[in-house]
Amino acid sequence: MAYTPDAIKTITLSSIRLPLAVPISDAKVFTGRQKPMTEVAMLFAEITTTEGHSGIGFSYSKRGGGPAQYAHAKEIAEAALGEDPNDIAKLYTKLLWAGASVGRSGLATQALAAIDVALYDLKAKRAELPLAKFLGSHRDSVRTYNTSGGFLNASIDEVKERASKSLEDGIGGIKIKVGLPDSAEDLRRVSAVREHIGDAPLMVDANQQWDRATALRMGRTLDELGLVWIEEPLDAYDVEGHARLTRTLDTPIATGEMLSSVAEHRALIDARACDIVQPDAPRVGGITQFMRLLTLADEAGLDIAPHFAMEIHLHLAACYPRETWVEHFDWLDPLFNERLETKDGRMIVPDRPGLGITLSDQARAWTVDTVTIG
């Protein structure tokens, strides 16, 4: 069958405020650098074409930045109108240049990520394939671990209870937050969870709040607990410090979630500043850039564990040549009509075309602003 030309007809952008049931605190709150998180600002892009195809994608911001992402996306989206939606790489470059005065990372990439993801969703749905199959998957399920139950605002008894529930629900590993000003309390919490879950996979995340000396001292102590990884022990941009920890400690080092460009990740990878790269598709510009990162990480022999946004990252992690982890967060569940399945420690790639998600009525109710371009 001959290819039928198609063109982007409309792009609908929506700013959605997702409220959290309780204020969430990680180490950045206890060190006084941030306030507790009460909501997640979501940016959704819904694309339609002249041939009747459609796609949906999203980006997000925790704490500040949501309104700015929405505003930037509104400014650049018109550049995609009339273009062939199949030319995703071309469109990524065009959109990036449309907003180039604010750079090629950070806000600029996070705003266009929602459009980029929507284009992949559209193209995979047009092919009637799940996104993972469309991209070329290596597996139909991915190891998964839970983070949302391990924040520092929860008591250790609450963390243990939630860990048990996660494991009972078929989630394979548990991650808890550390990085408190009192390192002894960190160790008490980690030891308590390790004892509680036995030999189940356990990860810790310091959210960038240790200095180099503390990270080394804590890392050496944590080496005795058989952790899967220590996440963000240092400032996200401290490549040299992360490289030193990676060489010194037995426990693997994981980082990268805060980086918002391929160039920033390349510096991390070239320096072998981690054992596990944690890219975030909405932060680096969408799937176009994420797939570039997968190639770089694979060539360097590194593992990956994408950050947040499991609805997107499950498909992308399934495309990596070696086994990966995907982060289970139930925060976004109210936004979608569908649910991802976990079983025997793994998250199952859905058989629905594209990302396999549709916006719920609740998501529409939480929409604070929307605009259709085209």
Short mmCIF file of C-alpha atoms in Angstrom, two decimals:
data_model
loop_
_atom_site.label_atom_id
_atom_site.label_comp_id
_atom_site.label_asym_id
_atom_site.label_seq_id
_atom_site.Cartn_x
_atom_site.Cartn_y
_atom_site.Cartn_z
CA MET A 1 0.00 0.00 0.00
CA ALA A 2 1.36 3.40 -0.95
CA TYR A 3 2.09 5.96 1.74
CA THR A 4 -0.68 8.51 2.18
CA PRO A 5 0.65 12.00 2.91
CA ASP A 6 -0.47 13.42 6.22
CA ALA A 7 -0.13 16.76 8.00
CA ILE A 8 -0.50 18.06 11.54
CA LYS A 9 -3.89 19.78 11.76
CA THR A 10 -4.18 20.80 15.42
CA ILE A 11 -2.13 20.75 18.63
CA THR A 12 -4.06 21.09 21.86
CA LEU A 13 -1.96 22.02 24.88
CA SER A 14 -3.30 21.61 28.41
CA SER A 15 -1.89 22.73 31.74
CA ILE A 16 -3.08 20.31 34.43
CA ARG A 17 -2.43 20.61 38.17
CA LEU A 18 -2.23 17.19 39.81
CA PRO A 19 -2.72 17.52 43.59
CA LEU A 20 -0.89 15.10 45.90
CA ALA A 21 -2.80 13.46 48.74
CA VAL A 22 -0.22 14.58 51.32
CA PRO A 23 2.74 17.00 51.07
CA ILE A 24 5.84 15.08 49.97
CA SER A 25 9.31 15.70 51.42
CA ASP A 26 12.69 14.44 50.33
CA ALA A 27 16.11 15.50 51.62
CA LYS A 28 15.94 18.86 49.84
CA VAL A 29 13.15 19.86 52.22
CA PHE A 30 15.07 18.83 55.34
CA THR A 31 18.15 20.76 54.20
CA GLY A 32 15.99 23.86 53.66
CA ARG A 33 16.47 24.07 49.89
CA GLN A 34 12.90 23.37 48.85
CA LYS A 35 9.39 23.31 50.26
CA PRO A 36 7.31 20.13 50.48
CA MET A 37 5.75 19.11 47.17
CA THR A 38 1.98 19.49 47.07
CA GLU A 39 1.27 19.04 43.36
CA VAL A 40 2.75 18.11 40.00
CA ALA A 41 2.33 20.51 37.08
CA MET A 42 1.55 18.51 33.95
CA LEU A 43 1.81 19.70 30.34
CA PHE A 44 -0.19 17.60 27.88
CA ALA A 45 -0.07 17.80 24.08
CA GLU A 46 -2.81 16.22 21.94
CA ILE A 47 -2.17 16.19 18.19
CA THR A 48 -4.59 15.52 15.33
CA THR A 49 -3.80 15.16 11.63
CA THR A 50 -5.61 15.76 8.35
CA GLU A 51 -5.85 11.99 7.85
CA GLY A 52 -7.64 11.52 11.18
CA HIS A 53 -4.79 10.23 13.31
CA SER A 54 -4.10 11.41 16.86
CA GLY A 55 -1.45 11.21 19.55
CA ILE A 56 -0.97 12.27 23.15
CA GLY A 57 2.19 13.13 25.09
CA PHE A 58 3.13 14.86 28.29
CA SER A 59 5.84 16.61 30.22
CA TYR A 60 5.81 17.73 33.83
CA SER A 61 7.42 19.88 36.49
CA LYS A 62 7.66 19.25 40.21
CA ARG A 63 7.41 22.42 42.28
CA GLY A 64 8.33 25.40 40.03
CA GLY A 65 8.29 25.72 36.24
CA GLY A 66 4.94 24.35 35.12
CA PRO A 67 3.43 27.63 33.86
CA ALA A 68 6.67 28.44 32.03
CA GLN A 69 6.64 25.09 30.21
CA TYR A 70 3.06 25.68 29.12
CA ALA A 71 3.82 29.22 27.94
CA HIS A 72 6.86 28.13 25.95
CA ALA A 73 4.98 25.25 24.32
CA LYS A 74 2.25 27.67 23.22
CA GLU A 75 4.86 29.88 21.55
CA ILE A 76 6.61 27.16 19.56
CA ALA A 77 3.80 24.71 18.71
CA GLU A 78 2.65 26.62 15.62
CA ALA A 79 5.93 25.72 13.91
CA ALA A 80 4.72 22.11 13.64
CA LEU A 81 1.41 22.86 11.93
CA GLY A 82 1.13 21.53 8.38
CA GLU A 83 4.20 19.32 8.77
CA ASP A 84 4.18 15.57 8.20
CA PRO A 85 3.82 14.02 11.70
CA ASN A 86 6.00 11.10 10.64
CA ASP A 87 9.06 13.35 10.33
CA ILE A 88 9.66 13.41 14.07
CA ALA A 89 13.39 14.11 14.04
CA LYS A 90 12.87 17.00 11.63
CA LEU A 91 10.09 18.39 13.81
CA TYR A 92 12.21 18.14 16.96
CA THR A 93 14.89 20.29 15.33
CA LYS A 94 12.34 22.78 13.99
CA LEU A 95 10.68 23.20 17.38
CA LEU A 96 14.01 23.52 19.13
CA TRP A 97 15.05 26.33 16.80
CA ALA A 98 11.67 28.01 17.20
CA GLY A 99 12.55 28.59 20.85
CA ALA A 100 16.34 28.64 20.58
CA SER A 101 16.75 31.97 22.35
CA VAL A 102 16.16 30.21 25.69
CA GLY A 103 18.67 27.48 24.90
CA ARG A 104 18.66 23.79 24.05
CA SER A 105 18.11 22.32 27.50
CA GLY A 106 16.00 22.93 30.57
CA LEU A 107 12.73 24.68 29.88
CA ALA A 108 13.27 24.63 26.10
CA THR A 109 13.51 20.84 25.90
CA GLN A 110 10.95 20.09 28.60
CA ALA A 111 8.27 22.16 26.85
CA LEU A 112 8.70 20.52 23.45
CA ALA A 113 8.97 17.04 25.00
CA ALA A 114 5.19 16.77 25.31
CA ILE A 115 4.83 17.36 21.55
CA ASP A 116 7.65 14.97 20.69
CA VAL A 117 6.12 12.18 22.81
CA ALA A 118 2.71 12.81 21.25
CA LEU A 119 4.21 12.40 17.77
CA TYR A 120 5.64 9.00 18.71
CA ASP A 121 2.33 7.95 20.25
CA LEU A 122 0.57 8.98 17.04
CA LYS A 123 3.00 7.16 14.79
CA ALA A 124 2.87 3.95 16.83
CA LYS A 125 -0.93 4.05 16.91
CA ARG A 126 -0.98 4.57 13.17
CA ALA A 127 1.09 1.37 12.88
CA GLU A 128 -1.29 -0.29 15.38
CA LEU A 129 1.64 -1.23 17.63
CA PRO A 130 2.51 -0.58 21.27
CA LEU A 131 5.24 2.06 21.36
CA ALA A 132 7.83 -0.46 22.60
CA LYS A 133 7.12 -2.75 19.64
CA PHE A 134 7.16 0.19 17.24
CA LEU A 135 10.60 1.29 18.46
CA GLY A 136 11.98 -2.25 18.62
CA SER A 137 11.76 -3.87 22.04
CA HIS A 138 14.04 -6.45 23.64
CA ARG A 139 11.47 -7.67 26.17
CA ASP A 140 7.78 -7.50 27.02
CA SER A 141 8.26 -6.62 30.70
CA VAL A 142 10.77 -4.63 32.76
CA ARG A 143 11.96 -4.93 36.35
CA THR A 144 10.21 -2.36 38.50
CA TYR A 145 10.77 -0.72 41.88
CA ASN A 146 8.60 1.55 43.99
CA THR A 147 9.63 5.04 45.13
CA SER A 148 6.39 6.76 46.13
CA GLY A 149 6.18 4.89 49.46
CA GLY A 150 9.66 5.78 50.70
CA PHE A 151 9.68 9.56 51.17
CA LEU A 152 11.06 11.18 54.29
CA ASN A 153 7.75 12.69 55.40
CA ALA A 154 6.62 9.12 56.16
CA SER A 155 7.54 7.41 59.43
CA ILE A 156 9.68 4.32 59.22
CA ASP A 157 6.66 2.20 60.14
CA GLU A 158 4.72 3.72 57.24
CA VAL A 159 7.62 3.09 54.87
CA LYS A 160 7.81 -0.55 55.94
CA GLU A 161 4.06 -1.00 55.54
CA ARG A 162 4.12 0.52 52.06
CA ALA A 163 7.12 -1.59 51.09
CA SER A 164 5.24 -4.75 52.03
CA LYS A 165 2.22 -3.63 50.03
CA SER A 166 4.37 -2.88 46.98
CA LEU A 167 6.02 -6.29 47.05
CA GLU A 168 2.62 -7.96 47.49
CA ASP A 169 1.40 -6.04 44.42
CA GLY A 170 4.10 -7.56 42.24
CA ILE A 171 6.62 -4.71 42.37
CA GLY A 172 10.17 -6.03 42.46
CA GLY A 173 12.20 -3.52 44.48
CA ILE A 174 11.91 -0.75 47.06
CA LYS A 175 13.63 2.65 47.02
CA ILE A 176 13.69 4.93 50.03
CA LYS A 177 14.88 8.49 50.48
CA VAL A 178 17.97 9.43 52.50
CA GLY A 179 20.06 12.60 52.74
CA LEU A 180 18.86 13.87 56.13
CA PRO A 181 21.14 16.24 58.04
CA ASP A 182 21.39 13.43 60.63
CA SER A 183 23.22 10.62 58.84
CA ALA A 184 22.63 8.27 61.76
CA GLU A 185 18.88 8.58 61.18
CA ASP A 186 19.42 7.76 57.49
CA LEU A 187 21.25 4.59 58.43
CA ARG A 188 18.59 3.66 60.98
CA ARG A 189 15.85 3.95 58.36
CA VAL A 190 17.77 2.04 55.69
CA SER A 191 18.72 -0.75 58.11
CA ALA A 192 15.12 -1.05 59.30
CA VAL A 193 13.80 -1.42 55.75
CA ARG A 194 16.54 -3.86 54.81
CA GLU A 195 15.65 -6.04 57.79
CA HIS A 196 11.94 -5.74 57.00
CA ILE A 197 12.08 -6.75 53.31
CA GLY A 198 14.88 -9.29 53.62
CA ASP A 199 16.86 -9.82 50.44
CA ALA A 200 14.40 -8.01 48.16
CA PRO A 201 16.11 -5.38 45.98
CA LEU A 202 16.63 -2.11 47.90
CA MET A 203 17.82 1.27 46.59
CA VAL A 204 18.44 4.60 48.34
CA ASP A 205 18.21 8.15 46.98
CA ALA A 206 19.98 11.14 48.60
CA ASN A 207 18.52 13.70 46.15
CA GLN A 208 21.89 15.49 45.76
CA GLN A 209 22.15 16.46 49.43
CA TRP A 210 25.51 14.98 50.49
CA ASP A 211 28.88 16.63 50.08
CA ARG A 212 31.76 14.52 48.80
CA ALA A 213 33.06 13.52 52.24
CA THR A 214 29.62 12.54 53.53
CA ALA A 215 28.81 10.60 50.37
CA LEU A 216 32.02 8.60 50.65
CA ARG A 217 31.53 7.89 54.34
CA MET A 218 27.88 6.91 53.91
CA GLY A 219 28.64 4.91 50.79
CA ARG A 220 31.21 2.80 52.60
CA THR A 221 28.72 2.04 55.36
CA LEU A 222 25.91 1.30 52.91
CA ASP A 223 28.21 -1.08 51.01
CA GLU A 224 27.46 -3.58 53.79
CA LEU A 225 23.71 -3.61 53.09
CA GLY A 226 23.72 -5.05 49.56
CA LEU A 227 21.92 -2.17 47.85
CA VAL A 228 21.10 -2.17 44.15
CA TRP A 229 22.32 1.42 43.93
CA ILE A 230 22.92 4.73 45.69
CA GLU A 231 21.12 7.48 43.78
CA GLU A 232 22.18 11.11 43.42
CA PRO A 233 24.63 11.14 46.32
CA LEU A 234 26.06 14.47 45.08
CA ASP A 235 24.98 17.54 43.15
CA ALA A 236 23.65 16.43 39.77
CA TYR A 237 26.36 18.37 37.93
CA ASP A 238 29.29 17.14 40.03
CA VAL A 239 30.66 14.79 37.39
CA GLU A 240 34.10 14.47 39.00
CA GLY A 241 32.66 13.67 42.43
CA HIS A 242 30.29 11.02 41.05
CA ALA A 243 33.13 9.49 39.04
CA ARG A 244 35.25 9.19 42.18
CA LEU A 245 32.44 7.47 44.08
CA THR A 246 31.81 5.13 41.15
CA ARG A 247 35.47 4.05 41.21
CA THR A 248 35.66 3.75 45.00
CA LEU A 249 32.44 2.14 46.23
CA ASP A 250 31.19 -1.40 45.74
CA THR A 251 27.57 -0.25 45.52
CA PRO A 252 26.64 1.03 42.05
CA ILE A 253 26.07 4.77 41.66
CA ALA A 254 22.97 6.01 39.81
CA THR A 255 22.31 9.56 38.64
CA GLY A 256 21.14 11.68 35.70
CA GLU A 257 17.46 12.38 36.32
CA MET A 258 17.97 16.15 36.69
CA LEU A 259 19.93 16.57 33.46
CA SER A 260 17.98 18.11 30.59
CA SER A 261 20.07 17.51 27.47
CA VAL A 262 22.03 14.84 25.68
CA ALA A 263 25.18 16.94 26.07
CA GLU A 264 24.88 16.94 29.87
CA HIS A 265 24.39 13.18 29.89
CA ARG A 266 27.32 12.69 27.53
CA ALA A 267 29.62 14.40 30.03
CA LEU A 268 28.40 12.00 32.71
CA ILE A 269 28.81 8.95 30.49
CA ASP A 270 32.21 9.91 29.08
CA ALA A 271 33.58 10.38 32.60
CA ARG A 272 32.08 7.03 33.71
CA ALA A 273 30.56 9.05 36.55
CA CYS A 274 27.92 6.42 37.31
CA ASP A 275 27.12 2.76 36.86
CA ILE A 276 23.45 3.39 36.11
CA VAL A 277 22.17 6.30 34.02
CA GLN A 278 18.74 7.66 34.95
CA PRO A 279 17.51 9.74 32.01
CA ASP A 280 14.08 11.34 32.02
CA ALA A 281 12.42 11.64 28.60
CA PRO A 282 10.22 14.65 29.46
CA ARG A 283 13.28 16.47 30.82
CA VAL A 284 15.68 15.82 27.93
CA GLY A 285 13.22 16.74 25.18
CA GLY A 286 11.16 13.62 24.63
CA ILE A 287 11.70 10.26 22.98
CA THR A 288 13.86 11.59 20.12
CA GLN A 289 16.60 12.61 22.54
CA PHE A 290 16.05 9.72 24.93
CA MET A 291 16.80 7.18 22.21
CA ARG A 292 20.09 8.98 21.50
CA LEU A 293 20.96 8.58 25.16
CA LEU A 294 20.20 4.86 25.07
CA THR A 295 22.79 4.45 22.31
CA LEU A 296 25.43 6.39 24.26
CA ALA A 297 24.77 4.43 27.45
CA ASP A 298 24.82 1.09 25.66
CA GLU A 299 28.11 1.86 23.93
CA ALA A 300 29.60 2.71 27.34
CA GLY A 301 28.33 -0.55 28.83
CA LEU A 302 26.14 1.18 31.41
CA ASP A 303 22.79 0.15 32.83
CA ILE A 304 19.78 2.48 32.79
CA ALA A 305 16.87 3.14 35.12
CA PRO A 306 14.65 5.93 33.73
CA HIS A 307 13.24 8.45 36.19
CA PHE A 308 9.49 8.89 36.92
CA ALA A 309 6.85 8.94 34.10
CA MET A 310 6.49 5.15 33.94
CA GLU A 311 3.73 5.50 31.33
CA ILE A 312 6.43 6.63 28.89
CA HIS A 313 9.54 5.00 30.29
CA LEU A 314 8.19 1.47 30.43
CA HIS A 315 8.16 1.40 26.62
CA LEU A 316 11.60 2.99 26.32
CA ALA A 317 13.24 0.76 28.94
CA ALA A 318 11.93 -2.29 27.11
CA CYS A 319 14.01 -1.18 24.10
CA TYR A 320 17.37 -1.26 25.90
CA PRO A 321 19.60 -4.26 25.04
CA ARG A 322 20.27 -5.25 28.66
CA GLU A 323 17.89 -5.56 31.62
CA THR A 324 16.71 -2.26 33.06
CA TRP A 325 14.60 -0.92 35.91
CA VAL A 326 11.55 1.33 35.62
CA GLU A 327 10.33 3.48 38.51
CA HIS A 328 6.82 2.77 39.78
CA PHE A 329 4.95 5.92 40.85
CA ASP A 330 1.20 5.78 41.36
CA TRP A 331 0.92 9.58 41.49
CA LEU A 332 -0.19 9.94 37.87
CA ASP A 333 -2.84 7.19 38.01
CA PRO A 334 -5.81 9.59 38.36
CA LEU A 335 -4.88 11.25 35.06
CA PHE A 336 -5.45 8.15 32.93
CA ASN A 337 -8.22 5.66 32.27
CA GLU A 338 -5.73 2.78 32.04
CA ARG A 339 -3.43 1.10 34.60
CA LEU A 340 -0.05 -0.56 34.13
CA GLU A 341 0.22 -4.13 35.38
CA THR A 342 2.93 -5.40 37.73
CA LYS A 343 3.61 -9.08 38.26
CA ASP A 344 6.49 -11.10 39.73
CA GLY A 345 8.65 -8.01 40.20
CA ARG A 346 8.12 -6.69 36.67
CA MET A 347 5.98 -4.12 34.87
CA ILE A 348 4.20 -5.50 31.82
CA VAL A 349 4.36 -3.59 28.52
CA PRO A 350 0.70 -2.99 27.58
CA ASP A 351 -0.61 -4.39 24.30
CA ARG A 352 -2.55 -1.22 23.52
CA PRO A 353 -1.32 0.84 20.53
CA GLY A 354 1.04 3.73 21.20
CA LEU A 355 1.61 4.63 24.84
CA GLY A 356 -1.72 3.00 25.60
CA ILE A 357 -3.08 5.91 27.64
CA THR A 358 -6.11 8.20 27.42
CA LEU A 359 -6.89 11.20 29.63
CA SER A 360 -9.49 10.65 32.34
CA ASP A 361 -12.41 12.90 33.23
CA GLN A 362 -10.50 13.77 36.41
CA ALA A 363 -7.59 15.05 34.33
CA ARG A 364 -9.98 17.28 32.42
CA ALA A 365 -11.40 18.55 35.70
CA TRP A 366 -7.92 19.46 36.96
CA THR A 367 -7.11 21.40 33.76
CA VAL A 368 -6.32 25.02 34.62
CA ASP A 369 -5.76 26.25 31.05
CA THR A 370 -5.95 24.82 27.55
CA VAL A 371 -5.45 26.11 24.00
CA THR A 372 -5.87 24.55 20.56
CA ILE A 373 -3.41 25.74 17.93
CA GLY A 374 -4.37 25.29 14.29
#
